[in-house]
């Protein structure tokens, strides 16, 4: 079945440092890929997405490129802020037939210190 | 917009009792709602998908008689954990989608922490 593997945390960075959270997936067909963020005490929010190979999703300074050859969707940000501290989830939807279920990775806790 | 709430945010109950968790879409109509379960340091596992006015579709391995799901209106879905046991202790998260089947973006609630003593 489909699966998502993302780097285990926690990840601790200083403000303005570069961030990369690795994510790889296993899926048949052509899945859509997502990054969700969960701030403390809040629900998951869609951060960015990409629906086909070589697409780049971006939002709030975060970027991720859909790499079909390496089955990856790594999350990057050039300069993190304290407000970026949250749990980040990589996910996919494999819409074969009528199946639109989200498959999540385990999440990566990011803490950014001033 | 697209806010989803859950109630309660946390609940503690005795073994053998039933617990109801509500999921509401506050500013949109949710044709489809999803219920997930999350264990510590684990990913979210889909339990079931419900479409308004229809019976829920449960994932393999999820006991439908234990986890009762009702989606009676376009803004409310409930998950009832019947005869709860300590192994049911977990974090339960719902999400809601405007379109049938969840083809639209899923908007997530903040989750409900259930502890069964």
XYZ file of C-alpha atoms in Angstrom:
231
model
C 0.000 0.000 0.000
C 0.847 3.668 -0.044
C 3.261 5.018 2.567
C 5.100 8.192 3.506
C 8.420 8.336 5.328
C 9.704 11.574 6.769
C 12.725 12.365 8.851
C 12.291 11.872 12.535
C 12.593 14.812 14.809
C 12.770 16.701 16.821
C 14.599 19.309 14.789
C 15.935 22.310 16.686
C 17.253 25.348 14.825
C 18.235 28.888 15.560
C 16.296 31.727 13.983
C 17.338 32.449 10.379
C 18.832 28.985 9.893
C 18.018 26.903 6.816
C 15.497 24.113 7.115
C 15.126 20.856 5.224
C 12.704 18.133 6.271
C 13.041 15.058 4.106
C 10.026 13.175 2.836
C 9.875 10.159 0.553
C 6.866 8.183 -0.535
C 5.776 4.857 -1.942
C 2.680 4.812 -4.090
C 1.326 3.370 -7.283
C 0.195 5.707 -9.993
C 0.502 9.455 -9.697
C -0.217 10.729 -6.204
C -0.683 14.323 -5.143
C 1.718 15.388 -2.392
C 1.121 17.686 0.555
C 2.788 19.273 3.521
C 0.581 20.022 6.523
C 1.588 22.052 9.578
C 0.173 21.785 13.070
C 0.835 24.701 15.395
C 0.514 24.076 19.137
C -3.111 23.638 20.166
C -4.433 23.926 16.618
C -5.602 21.580 13.868
C -3.547 20.580 10.854
C -3.367 23.244 8.162
C -2.436 22.718 4.553
C 0.932 24.405 3.997
C 1.558 23.559 0.347
C 0.884 20.939 -2.261
C 1.991 19.632 -5.649
C -0.131 17.528 -7.943
C 2.306 16.339 -10.611
C 5.964 15.638 -11.199
C 8.294 18.666 -11.142
C 5.602 20.886 -9.643
C 6.838 23.154 -6.874
C 4.524 24.039 -4.033
C 5.277 27.161 -2.025
C 3.747 29.137 0.816
C 4.989 31.372 3.644
C 8.589 30.995 2.442
C 8.395 27.186 2.429
C 8.952 25.223 -0.766
C 8.807 21.598 -1.846
C 9.333 20.082 -5.291
C 7.627 16.898 -6.468
C 10.477 14.620 -7.599
C 9.108 11.506 -9.198
C 12.522 10.052 -10.030
C 13.498 10.025 -6.356
C 9.917 9.729 -5.005
C 10.609 12.680 -2.745
C 8.935 15.894 -1.613
C 11.413 17.550 0.745
C 10.297 20.675 2.610
C 12.715 23.623 2.594
C 12.889 27.124 3.961
C 15.838 29.433 3.679
C 15.414 31.321 6.926
C 13.188 30.004 9.703
C 11.467 32.109 12.327
C 10.391 31.329 15.879
C 6.802 31.354 14.640
C 7.596 28.378 12.385
C 7.850 26.123 15.439
C 5.284 23.392 14.820
C 4.830 19.779 13.743
C 5.111 19.218 9.996
C 3.411 16.294 8.246
C 4.129 15.049 4.759
C 1.159 13.343 3.098
C -0.148 12.003 -0.178
C -3.451 11.304 -1.854
C -3.482 8.538 -4.408
C -6.639 9.120 -6.305
C -6.864 5.810 -8.090
C -10.517 5.181 -8.676
C -12.577 7.001 -6.062
C -10.030 6.717 -3.292
C -9.098 10.162 -2.003
C -7.684 9.134 1.344
C -4.755 11.023 2.838
C -1.756 8.929 3.881
C 0.451 10.731 6.409
C 4.019 10.496 7.571
C 4.701 10.429 11.309
C 5.339 14.140 11.587
C 8.459 16.128 12.413
C 8.566 18.498 15.364
C 10.440 21.704 14.571
C 11.540 24.063 17.319
C 13.097 27.389 16.361
C 14.944 29.258 19.089
C 15.508 33.016 19.096
C -12.768 30.666 6.649
C -12.893 26.863 6.685
C -12.773 26.369 10.431
C -13.417 22.987 12.009
C -13.987 22.589 15.719
C -14.027 19.538 17.968
C -15.640 19.050 21.318
C -14.482 18.163 23.843
C -10.793 18.927 23.472
C -9.983 16.315 26.081
C -11.984 13.738 28.000
C -11.263 11.188 30.701
C -13.680 8.323 31.212
C -13.960 5.035 33.046
C -13.533 1.720 31.300
C -16.829 0.402 29.955
C -18.472 3.774 29.398
C -19.220 5.430 26.074
C -17.815 8.740 24.903
C -19.119 11.006 22.148
C -16.858 13.395 20.245
C -18.311 16.126 18.040
C -16.799 17.587 14.893
C -18.315 20.750 13.438
C -17.593 22.769 10.322
C -18.243 26.313 11.503
C -18.356 28.325 8.293
C -18.860 25.886 5.463
C -20.902 22.846 4.571
C -18.988 19.614 4.810
C -20.212 16.952 2.430
C -17.542 14.562 3.655
C -15.943 14.211 7.058
C -13.043 12.012 8.065
C -12.057 10.593 11.430
C -8.415 9.877 12.243
C -6.629 8.388 15.193
C -3.112 9.379 16.206
C -0.874 7.544 18.633
C 2.154 9.276 20.190
C 4.911 9.778 17.641
C 2.833 8.019 14.986
C 1.144 9.261 11.883
C -2.557 9.932 11.612
C -4.435 6.766 10.739
C -7.715 7.114 8.896
C -10.508 5.334 10.742
C -13.523 6.114 8.608
C -15.026 8.386 5.998
C -18.566 9.675 6.277
C -20.760 11.434 3.771
C -23.723 13.440 4.992
C -26.812 11.289 5.183
C -24.976 8.044 4.398
C -23.411 5.290 6.427
C -19.747 5.715 7.206
C -17.096 3.715 5.348
C -14.660 2.168 7.789
C -11.045 1.308 7.121
C -9.869 -2.244 7.420
C -9.350 -3.249 11.020
C -11.602 -0.569 12.511
C -14.555 -1.994 14.442
C -17.683 -0.253 13.222
C -19.697 -1.402 16.240
C -17.160 0.100 18.580
C -16.598 3.392 16.790
C -20.022 4.676 15.806
C -20.018 7.545 13.348
C -22.993 9.725 12.551
C -23.002 12.479 9.943
C -26.555 13.723 10.195
C -26.041 17.242 8.884
C -23.655 19.145 6.632
C -21.984 20.760 9.635
C -21.841 18.026 12.256
C -20.336 14.564 12.553
C -20.033 12.588 15.761
C -17.777 9.723 16.786
C -18.962 7.600 19.680
C -16.489 5.233 21.301
C -18.663 2.549 22.855
C -17.625 0.483 25.874
C -14.302 2.243 25.959
C -11.199 0.442 27.203
C -7.705 1.741 28.039
C -6.422 0.660 24.620
C -8.856 3.148 23.057
C -6.946 5.997 24.683
C -5.651 8.134 21.861
C -5.849 11.442 20.057
C -8.834 11.592 17.701
C -8.848 14.131 14.882
C -11.569 14.937 12.399
C -11.387 16.715 9.075
C -14.036 18.078 6.745
C -14.224 18.557 3.019
C -16.711 20.536 0.973
C -16.823 18.001 -1.822
C -17.878 14.376 -1.799
C -15.084 11.861 -1.417
C -12.706 14.462 -0.044
C -11.529 15.642 -3.447
C -11.378 19.163 -2.073
C -8.935 20.291 0.589
C -9.501 18.671 3.978
C -9.778 21.114 6.892
C -8.758 19.646 10.219
C -10.100 20.055 13.710
C -7.750 20.555 16.681
C -8.250 17.024 17.971
C -9.683 15.361 21.070
C -7.517 13.617 23.633
C -9.315 10.564 25.068
C -7.993 8.850 28.175
C -9.752 5.709 29.383
C -8.986 4.665 32.936
